[in-house]
């Protein structure tokens, strides 16, 4: 039996201020629970540090 493929959590960095969003950790202080995928963040979500939009983030490898 094949088990479903679970995508590895990704990390995103704000290109304006350098704040890091880690899907595995979420952003509990901002009400985003651990495990929340980037695409599941609201379209109007902004960086909690500088207010940059999702378009201003880039996926990075840590």
mmCIF file with all atom_site columns, N, CA and C in Angstrom:
data_model
loop_
_atom_site.group_PDB
_atom_site.id
_atom_site.type_symbol
_atom_site.label_atom_id
_atom_site.label_alt_id
_atom_site.label_comp_id
_atom_site.label_asym_id
_atom_site.label_entity_id
_atom_site.label_seq_id
_atom_site.pdbx_PDB_ins_code
_atom_site.Cartn_x
_atom_site.Cartn_y
_atom_site.Cartn_z
_atom_site.occupancy
_atom_site.B_iso_or_equiv
_atom_site.pdbx_formal_charge
_atom_site.auth_seq_id
_atom_site.auth_comp_id
_atom_site.auth_asym_id
_atom_site.auth_atom_id
_atom_site.pdbx_PDB_model_num
ATOM 1   N N  . UNK A 1 1  ? 0.841  -1.162 0.000  1.00 0.00 ? 1  UNK A N  1
ATOM 2   C CA . UNK A 1 1  ? 0.000  0.000  0.000  1.00 0.00 ? 1  UNK A CA 1
ATOM 3   C C  . UNK A 1 1  ? 0.894  1.236  0.000  1.00 0.00 ? 1  UNK A C  1
ATOM 4   N N  . UNK A 1 2  ? 0.564  2.193  -0.846 1.00 0.00 ? 2  UNK A N  1
ATOM 5   C CA . UNK A 1 2  ? 1.333  3.429  -0.922 1.00 0.00 ? 2  UNK A CA 1
ATOM 6   C C  . UNK A 1 2  ? 0.842  4.407  0.127  1.00 0.00 ? 2  UNK A C  1
ATOM 7   N N  . UNK A 1 3  ? 1.797  5.015  0.840  1.00 0.00 ? 3  UNK A N  1
ATOM 8   C CA . UNK A 1 3  ? 1.406  6.047  1.799  1.00 0.00 ? 3  UNK A CA 1
ATOM 9   C C  . UNK A 1 3  ? 1.394  7.390  1.079  1.00 0.00 ? 3  UNK A C  1
ATOM 10  N N  . UNK A 1 4  ? 0.518  8.303  1.505  1.00 0.00 ? 4  UNK A N  1
ATOM 11  C CA . UNK A 1 4  ? 0.466  9.607  0.838  1.00 0.00 ? 4  UNK A CA 1
ATOM 12  C C  . UNK A 1 4  ? 1.780  10.362 1.030  1.00 0.00 ? 4  UNK A C  1
ATOM 13  N N  . UNK A 1 5  ? 2.169  11.098 0.024  1.00 0.00 ? 5  UNK A N  1
ATOM 14  C CA . UNK A 1 5  ? 3.379  11.893 0.103  1.00 0.00 ? 5  UNK A CA 1
ATOM 15  C C  . UNK A 1 5  ? 3.088  13.154 0.905  1.00 0.00 ? 5  UNK A C  1
ATOM 16  N N  . UNK A 1 6  ? 3.888  13.373 1.923  1.00 0.00 ? 6  UNK A N  1
ATOM 17  C CA . UNK A 1 6  ? 3.744  14.567 2.744  1.00 0.00 ? 6  UNK A CA 1
ATOM 18  C C  . UNK A 1 6  ? 4.850  15.528 2.339  1.00 0.00 ? 6  UNK A C  1
ATOM 19  N N  . UNK A 1 7  ? 4.438  16.718 1.929  1.00 0.00 ? 7  UNK A N  1
ATOM 20  C CA . UNK A 1 7  ? 5.404  17.711 1.498  1.00 0.00 ? 7  UNK A CA 1
ATOM 21  C C  . UNK A 1 7  ? 6.239  18.180 2.686  1.00 0.00 ? 7  UNK A C  1
ATOM 22  N N  . UNK A 1 8  ? 7.521  18.315 2.448  1.00 0.00 ? 8  UNK A N  1
ATOM 23  C CA . UNK A 1 8  ? 8.437  18.814 3.468  1.00 0.00 ? 8  UNK A CA 1
ATOM 24  C C  . UNK A 1 8  ? 8.114  20.281 3.756  1.00 0.00 ? 8  UNK A C  1
ATOM 25  N N  . UNK A 1 9  ? 8.088  20.673 5.036  1.00 0.00 ? 9  UNK A N  1
ATOM 26  C CA . UNK A 1 9  ? 7.821  22.080 5.346  1.00 0.00 ? 9  UNK A CA 1
ATOM 27  C C  . UNK A 1 9  ? 8.863  22.993 4.684  1.00 0.00 ? 9  UNK A C  1
ATOM 28  N N  . UNK A 1 10 ? 8.400  24.138 4.238  1.00 0.00 ? 10 UNK A N  1
ATOM 29  C CA . UNK A 1 10 ? 9.269  25.099 3.560  1.00 0.00 ? 10 UNK A CA 1
ATOM 30  C C  . UNK A 1 10 ? 9.459  26.327 4.439  1.00 0.00 ? 10 UNK A C  1
ATOM 31  N N  . UNK A 1 11 ? 10.443 27.118 4.076  1.00 0.00 ? 11 UNK A N  1
ATOM 32  C CA . UNK A 1 11 ? 10.765 28.341 4.806  1.00 0.00 ? 11 UNK A CA 1
ATOM 33  C C  . UNK A 1 11 ? 10.750 29.499 3.827  1.00 0.00 ? 11 UNK A C  1
ATOM 34  N N  . UNK A 1 12 ? 10.164 30.602 4.258  1.00 0.00 ? 12 UNK A N  1
ATOM 35  C CA . UNK A 1 12 ? 10.031 31.794 3.415  1.00 0.00 ? 12 UNK A CA 1
ATOM 36  C C  . UNK A 1 12 ? 10.657 32.983 4.124  1.00 0.00 ? 12 UNK A C  1
ATOM 37  N N  . UNK A 1 13 ? 11.337 33.865 3.384  1.00 0.00 ? 13 UNK A N  1
ATOM 38  C CA . UNK A 1 13 ? 11.970 35.034 3.980  1.00 0.00 ? 13 UNK A CA 1
ATOM 39  C C  . UNK A 1 13 ? 11.428 36.308 3.349  1.00 0.00 ? 13 UNK A C  1
ATOM 40  N N  . UNK A 1 14 ? 11.124 37.285 4.207  1.00 0.00 ? 14 UNK A N  1
ATOM 41  C CA . UNK A 1 14 ? 10.685 38.588 3.736  1.00 0.00 ? 14 UNK A CA 1
ATOM 42  C C  . UNK A 1 14 ? 11.878 39.287 3.082  1.00 0.00 ? 14 UNK A C  1
ATOM 43  N N  . UNK A 1 15 ? 11.708 39.709 1.841  1.00 0.00 ? 15 UNK A N  1
ATOM 44  C CA . UNK A 1 15 ? 12.785 40.369 1.116  1.00 0.00 ? 15 UNK A CA 1
ATOM 45  C C  . UNK A 1 15 ? 12.966 41.821 1.558  1.00 0.00 ? 15 UNK A C  1
ATOM 46  N N  . UNK A 1 16 ? 12.027 42.324 2.352  1.00 0.00 ? 16 UNK A N  1
ATOM 47  C CA . UNK A 1 16 ? 12.130 43.702 2.836  1.00 0.00 ? 16 UNK A CA 1
ATOM 48  C C  . UNK A 1 16 ? 12.917 43.764 4.139  1.00 0.00 ? 16 UNK A C  1
ATOM 49  N N  . UNK A 1 17 ? 12.548 42.908 5.114  1.00 0.00 ? 17 UNK A N  1
ATOM 50  C CA . UNK A 1 17 ? 13.174 43.019 6.440  1.00 0.00 ? 17 UNK A CA 1
ATOM 51  C C  . UNK A 1 17 ? 13.925 41.770 6.888  1.00 0.00 ? 17 UNK A C  1
ATOM 52  N N  . UNK A 1 18 ? 13.768 40.643 6.175  1.00 0.00 ? 18 UNK A N  1
ATOM 53  C CA . UNK A 1 18 ? 14.490 39.430 6.537  1.00 0.00 ? 18 UNK A CA 1
ATOM 54  C C  . UNK A 1 18 ? 13.767 38.521 7.517  1.00 0.00 ? 18 UNK A C  1
ATOM 55  N N  . UNK A 1 19 ? 12.511 38.857 7.900  1.00 0.00 ? 19 UNK A N  1
ATOM 56  C CA . UNK A 1 19 ? 11.750 38.001 8.810  1.00 0.00 ? 19 UNK A CA 1
ATOM 57  C C  . UNK A 1 19 ? 11.515 36.649 8.151  1.00 0.00 ? 19 UNK A C  1
ATOM 58  N N  . UNK A 1 20 ? 11.620 35.577 8.929  1.00 0.00 ? 20 UNK A N  1
ATOM 59  C CA . UNK A 1 20 ? 11.494 34.213 8.410  1.00 0.00 ? 20 UNK A CA 1
ATOM 60  C C  . UNK A 1 20 ? 10.155 33.603 8.821  1.00 0.00 ? 20 UNK A C  1
ATOM 61  N N  . UNK A 1 21 ? 9.442  33.031 7.833  1.00 0.00 ? 21 UNK A N  1
ATOM 62  C CA . UNK A 1 21 ? 8.248  32.233 8.121  1.00 0.00 ? 21 UNK A CA 1
ATOM 63  C C  . UNK A 1 21 ? 8.593  30.777 7.840  1.00 0.00 ? 21 UNK A C  1
ATOM 64  N N  . UNK A 1 22 ? 8.518  29.951 8.864  1.00 0.00 ? 22 UNK A N  1
ATOM 65  C CA . UNK A 1 22 ? 8.788  28.521 8.764  1.00 0.00 ? 22 UNK A CA 1
ATOM 66  C C  . UNK A 1 22 ? 7.449  27.800 8.870  1.00 0.00 ? 22 UNK A C  1
ATOM 67  N N  . UNK A 1 23 ? 7.081  27.064 7.829  1.00 0.00 ? 23 UNK A N  1
ATOM 68  C CA . UNK A 1 23 ? 5.783  26.373 7.835  1.00 0.00 ? 23 UNK A CA 1
ATOM 69  C C  . UNK A 1 23 ? 5.651  25.430 9.023  1.00 0.00 ? 23 UNK A C  1
ATOM 70  N N  . UNK A 1 24 ? 6.747  24.762 9.406  1.00 0.00 ? 24 UNK A N  1
ATOM 71  C CA . UNK A 1 24 ? 6.678  23.811 10.521 1.00 0.00 ? 24 UNK A CA 1
ATOM 72  C C  . UNK A 1 24 ? 6.372  24.522 11.841 1.00 0.00 ? 24 UNK A C  1
ATOM 73  N N  . UNK A 1 25 ? 6.919  25.708 12.022 1.00 0.00 ? 25 UNK A N  1
ATOM 74  C CA . UNK A 1 25 ? 6.733  26.455 13.273 1.00 0.00 ? 25 UNK A CA 1
ATOM 75  C C  . UNK A 1 25 ? 5.482  27.320 13.256 1.00 0.00 ? 25 UNK A C  1
ATOM 76  N N  . UNK A 1 26 ? 5.042  27.734 12.062 1.00 0.00 ? 26 UNK A N  1
ATOM 77  C CA . UNK A 1 26 ? 3.932  28.667 11.968 1.00 0.00 ? 26 UNK A CA 1
ATOM 78  C C  . UNK A 1 26 ? 4.352  30.018 12.525 1.00 0.00 ? 26 UNK A C  1
ATOM 79  N N  . UNK A 1 27 ? 3.397  30.790 12.954 1.00 0.00 ? 27 UNK A N  1
ATOM 80  C CA . UNK A 1 27 ? 3.655  32.089 13.591 1.00 0.00 ? 27 UNK A CA 1
ATOM 81  C C  . UNK A 1 27 ? 2.622  32.255 14.702 1.00 0.00 ? 27 UNK A C  1
ATOM 82  N N  . UNK A 1 28 ? 2.780  31.474 15.791 1.00 0.00 ? 28 UNK A N  1
ATOM 83  C CA . UNK A 1 28 ? 1.777  31.470 16.860 1.00 0.00 ? 28 UNK A CA 1
ATOM 84  C C  . UNK A 1 28 ? 1.462  32.852 17.428 1.00 0.00 ? 28 UNK A C  1
ATOM 85  N N  . UNK A 1 29 ? 2.444  33.736 17.497 1.00 0.00 ? 29 UNK A N  1
ATOM 86  C CA . UNK A 1 29 ? 2.196  35.079 18.024 1.00 0.00 ? 29 UNK A CA 1
ATOM 87  C C  . UNK A 1 29 ? 1.266  35.881 17.116 1.00 0.00 ? 29 UNK A C  1
ATOM 88  N N  . UNK A 1 30 ? 1.178  35.469 15.859 1.00 0.00 ? 30 UNK A N  1
ATOM 89  C CA . UNK A 1 30 ? 0.301  36.139 14.896 1.00 0.00 ? 30 UNK A CA 1
ATOM 90  C C  . UNK A 1 30 ? -0.965 35.325 14.631 1.00 0.00 ? 30 UNK A C  1
ATOM 91  N N  . UNK A 1 31 ? -1.169 34.243 15.401 1.00 0.00 ? 31 UNK A N  1
ATOM 92  C CA . UNK A 1 31 ? -2.369 33.429 15.251 1.00 0.00 ? 31 UNK A CA 1
ATOM 93  C C  . UNK A 1 31 ? -2.282 32.382 14.145 1.00 0.00 ? 31 UNK A C  1
ATOM 94  N N  . UNK A 1 32 ? -1.070 32.104 13.660 1.00 0.00 ? 32 UNK A N  1
ATOM 95  C CA . UNK A 1 32 ? -0.878 31.094 12.607 1.00 0.00 ? 32 UNK A CA 1
ATOM 96  C C  . UNK A 1 32 ? -0.303 29.846 13.264 1.00 0.00 ? 32 UNK A C  1
ATOM 97  N N  . UNK A 1 33 ? -1.087 28.755 13.329 1.00 0.00 ? 33 UNK A N  1
ATOM 98  C CA . UNK A 1 33 ? -0.614 27.556 14.028 1.00 0.00 ? 33 UNK A CA 1
ATOM 99  C C  . UNK A 1 33 ? 0.523  26.844 13.290 1.00 0.00 ? 33 UNK A C  1
ATOM 100 N N  . UNK A 1 34 ? 1.363  26.106 14.040 1.00 0.00 ? 34 UNK A N  1
ATOM 101 C CA . UNK A 1 34 ? 2.418  25.301 13.409 1.00 0.00 ? 34 UNK A CA 1
ATOM 102 C C  . UNK A 1 34 ? 1.825  24.375 12.354 1.00 0.00 ? 34 UNK A C  1
ATOM 103 N N  . UNK A 1 35 ? 2.572  24.194 11.289 1.00 0.00 ? 35 UNK A N  1
ATOM 104 C CA . UNK A 1 35 ? 2.136  23.315 10.208 1.00 0.00 ? 35 UNK A CA 1
ATOM 105 C C  . UNK A 1 35 ? 1.328  24.021 9.129  1.00 0.00 ? 35 UNK A C  1
ATOM 106 N N  . UNK A 1 36 ? 1.097  25.325 9.265  1.00 0.00 ? 36 UNK A N  1
ATOM 107 C CA . UNK A 1 36 ? 0.325  26.056 8.259  1.00 0.00 ? 36 UNK A CA 1
ATOM 108 C C  . UNK A 1 36 ? 1.184  26.294 7.023  1.00 0.00 ? 36 UNK A C  1
ATOM 109 N N  . UNK A 1 37 ? 0.725  25.758 5.894  1.00 0.00 ? 37 UNK A N  1
ATOM 110 C CA . UNK A 1 37 ? 1.451  25.896 4.632  1.00 0.00 ? 37 UNK A CA 1
ATOM 111 C C  . UNK A 1 37 ? 1.362  27.340 4.136  1.00 0.00 ? 37 UNK A C  1
ATOM 112 N N  . UNK A 1 38 ? 2.366  27.761 3.401  1.00 0.00 ? 38 UNK A N  1
ATOM 113 C CA . UNK A 1 38 ? 2.425  29.119 2.863  1.00 0.00 ? 38 UNK A CA 1
ATOM 114 C C  . UNK A 1 38 ? 1.172  29.444 2.060  1.00 0.00 ? 38 UNK A C  1
ATOM 115 N N  . UNK A 1 39 ? 0.761  28.511 1.204  1.00 0.00 ? 39 UNK A N  1
ATOM 116 C CA . UNK A 1 39 ? -0.404 28.767 0.351  1.00 0.00 ? 39 UNK A CA 1
ATOM 117 C C  . UNK A 1 39 ? -1.706 28.851 1.145  1.00 0.00 ? 39 UNK A C  1
ATOM 118 N N  . UNK A 1 40 ? -1.696 28.377 2.394  1.00 0.00 ? 40 UNK A N  1
ATOM 119 C CA . UNK A 1 40 ? -2.891 28.438 3.232  1.00 0.00 ? 40 UNK A CA 1
ATOM 120 C C  . UNK A 1 40 ? -2.993 29.730 4.048  1.00 0.00 ? 40 UNK A C  1
ATOM 121 N N  . UNK A 1 41 ? -1.942 30.555 4.011  1.00 0.00 ? 41 UNK A N  1
ATOM 122 C CA . UNK A 1 41 ? -2.032 31.863 4.666  1.00 0.00 ? 41 UNK A CA 1
ATOM 123 C C  . UNK A 1 41 ? -3.006 32.719 3.864  1.00 0.00 ? 41 UNK A C  1
ATOM 124 N N  . UNK A 1 42 ? -3.766 33.576 4.526  1.00 0.00 ? 42 UNK A N  1
ATOM 125 C CA . UNK A 1 42 ? -4.708 34.432 3.799  1.00 0.00 ? 42 UNK A CA 1
ATOM 126 C C  . UNK A 1 42 ? -4.000 35.275 2.740  1.00 0.00 ? 42 UNK A C  1
ATOM 127 N N  . UNK A 1 43 ? -4.677 35.561 1.647  1.00 0.00 ? 43 UNK A N  1
ATOM 128 C CA . UNK A 1 43 ? -4.099 36.333 0.544  1.00 0.00 ? 43 UNK A CA 1
ATOM 129 C C  . UNK A 1 43 ? -3.670 37.724 1.011  1.00 0.00 ? 43 UNK A C  1
ATOM 130 N N  . UNK A 1 44 ? -4.346 38.251 2.031  1.00 0.00 ? 44 UNK A N  1
ATOM 131 C CA . UNK A 1 44 ? -4.018 39.590 2.521  1.00 0.00 ? 44 UNK A CA 1
ATOM 132 C C  . UNK A 1 44 ? -3.082 39.563 3.733  1.00 0.00 ? 44 UNK A C  1
ATOM 133 N N  . UNK A 1 45 ? -2.483 38.409 4.024  1.00 0.00 ? 45 UNK A N  1
ATOM 134 C CA . UNK A 1 45 ? -1.536 38.284 5.132  1.00 0.00 ? 45 UNK A CA 1
ATOM 135 C C  . UNK A 1 45 ? -0.325 39.155 4.845  1.00 0.00 ? 45 UNK A C  1
ATOM 136 N N  . UNK A 1 46 ? 0.221  39.774 5.889  1.00 0.00 ? 46 UNK A N  1
ATOM 137 C CA . UNK A 1 46 ? 1.416  40.612 5.735  1.00 0.00 ? 46 UNK A CA 1
ATOM 138 C C  . UNK A 1 46 ? 2.468  40.225 6.767  1.00 0.00 ? 46 UNK A C  1
ATOM 139 N N  . UNK A 1 47 ? 3.696  40.577 6.482  1.00 0.00 ? 47 UNK A N  1
ATOM 140 C CA . UNK A 1 47 ? 4.817  40.322 7.384  1.00 0.00 ? 47 UNK A CA 1
ATOM 141 C C  . UNK A 1 47 ? 4.540  41.005 8.726  1.00 0.00 ? 47 UNK A C  1
ATOM 142 N N  . UNK A 1 48 ? 4.652  40.259 9.834  1.00 0.00 ? 48 UNK A N  1
ATOM 143 C CA . UNK A 1 48 ? 4.382  40.862 11.136 1.00 0.00 ? 48 UNK A CA 1
ATOM 144 C C  . UNK A 1 48 ? 5.442  41.880 11.563 1.00 0.00 ? 48 UNK A C  1
ATOM 145 N N  . UNK A 1 49 ? 6.595  41.864 10.928 1.00 0.00 ? 49 UNK A N  1
ATOM 146 C CA . UNK A 1 49 ? 7.658  42.808 11.290 1.00 0.00 ? 49 UNK A CA 1
ATOM 147 C C  . UNK A 1 49 ? 7.566  44.133 10.540 1.00 0.00 ? 49 UNK A C  1
ATOM 148 N N  . UNK A 1 50 ? 7.288  44.061 9.228  1.00 0.00 ? 50 UNK A N  1
ATOM 149 C CA . UNK A 1 50 ? 7.357  45.292 8.431  1.00 0.00 ? 50 UNK A CA 1
ATOM 150 C C  . UNK A 1 50 ? 6.113  45.578 7.597  1.00 0.00 ? 50 UNK A C  1
ATOM 151 N N  . UNK A 1 51 ? 5.173  44.624 7.555  1.00 0.00 ? 51 UNK A N  1
ATOM 152 C CA . UNK A 1 51 ? 3.940  44.856 6.800  1.00 0.00 ? 51 UNK A CA 1
ATOM 153 C C  . UNK A 1 51 ? 4.038  44.529 5.319  1.00 0.00 ? 51 UNK A C  1
ATOM 154 N N  . UNK A 1 52 ? 5.144  43.913 4.888  1.00 0.00 ? 52 UNK A N  1
ATOM 155 C CA . UNK A 1 52 ? 5.287  43.539 3.481  1.00 0.00 ? 52 UNK A CA 1
ATOM 156 C C  . UNK A 1 52 ? 4.260  42.470 3.114  1.00 0.00 ? 52 UNK A C  1
ATOM 157 N N  . UNK A 1 53 ? 3.865  42.451 1.846  1.00 0.00 ? 53 UNK A N  1
ATOM 158 C CA . UNK A 1 53 ? 2.872  41.481 1.370  1.00 0.00 ? 53 UNK A CA 1
ATOM 159 C C  . UNK A 1 53 ? 3.515  40.131 1.057  1.00 0.00 ? 53 UNK A C  1
ATOM 160 N N  . UNK A 1 54 ? 2.675  39.113 0.875  1.00 0.00 ? 54 UNK A N  1
ATOM 161 C CA . UNK A 1 54 ? 3.180  37.774 0.555  1.00 0.00 ? 54 UNK A CA 1
ATOM 162 C C  . UNK A 1 54 ? 4.060  37.785 -0.692 1.00 0.00 ? 54 UNK A C  1
ATOM 163 N N  . UNK A 1 55 ? 3.760  38.667 -1.642 1.00 0.00 ? 55 UNK A N  1
ATOM 164 C CA . UNK A 1 55 ? 4.553  38.749 -2.872 1.00 0.00 ? 55 UNK A CA 1
ATOM 165 C C  . UNK A 1 55 ? 5.992  39.162 -2.596 1.00 0.00 ? 55 UNK A C  1
ATOM 166 N N  . UNK A 1 56 ? 6.223  39.746 -1.418 1.00 0.00 ? 56 UNK A N  1
ATOM 167 C CA . UNK A 1 56 ? 7.561  40.210 -1.062 1.00 0.00 ? 56 UNK A CA 1
ATOM 168 C C  . UNK A 1 56 ? 8.386  39.157 -0.336 1.00 0.00 ? 56 UNK A C  1
ATOM 169 N N  . UNK A 1 57 ? 7.880  37.931 -0.269 1.00 0.00 ? 57 UNK A N  1
ATOM 170 C CA . UNK A 1 57 ? 8.596  36.834 0.356  1.00 0.00 ? 57 UNK A CA 1
ATOM 171 C C  . UNK A 1 57 ? 9.165  35.912 -0.708 1.00 0.00 ? 57 UNK A C  1
ATOM 172 N N  . UNK A 1 58 ? 10.273 35.268 -0.360 1.00 0.00 ? 58 UNK A N  1
ATOM 173 C CA . UNK A 1 58 ? 10.921 34.315 -1.261 1.00 0.00 ? 58 UNK A CA 1
ATOM 174 C C  . UNK A 1 58 ? 11.208 33.035 -0.482 1.00 0.00 ? 58 UNK A C  1
ATOM 175 N N  . UNK A 1 59 ? 10.952 31.888 -1.127 1.00 0.00 ? 59 UNK A N  1
ATOM 176 C CA . UNK A 1 59 ? 11.241 30.618 -0.482 1.00 0.00 ? 59 UNK A CA 1
ATOM 177 C C  . UNK A 1 59 ? 12.751 30.446 -0.415 1.00 0.00 ? 59 UNK A C  1
ATOM 178 N N  . UNK A 1 60 ? 13.233 30.003 0.773  1.00 0.00 ? 60 UNK A N  1
ATOM 179 C CA . UNK A 1 60 ? 14.660 29.805 0.962  1.00 0.00 ? 60 UNK A CA 1
ATOM 180 C C  . UNK A 1 60 ? 14.901 28.433 1.565  1.00 0.00 ? 60 UNK A C  1
ATOM 181 N N  . UNK A 1 61 ? 16.134 27.950 1.480  1.00 0.00 ? 61 UNK A N  1
ATOM 182 C CA . UNK A 1 61 ? 16.533 26.697 2.116  1.00 0.00 ? 61 UNK A CA 1
ATOM 183 C C  . UNK A 1 61 ? 17.423 27.045 3.300  1.00 0.00 ? 61 UNK A C  1
ATOM 184 N N  . UNK A 1 62 ? 17.113 26.444 4.440  1.00 0.00 ? 62 UNK A N  1
ATOM 185 C CA . UNK A 1 62 ? 17.939 26.677 5.639  1.00 0.00 ? 62 UNK A CA 1
ATOM 186 C C  . UNK A 1 62 ? 18.614 25.376 6.008  1.00 0.00 ? 62 UNK A C  1
#
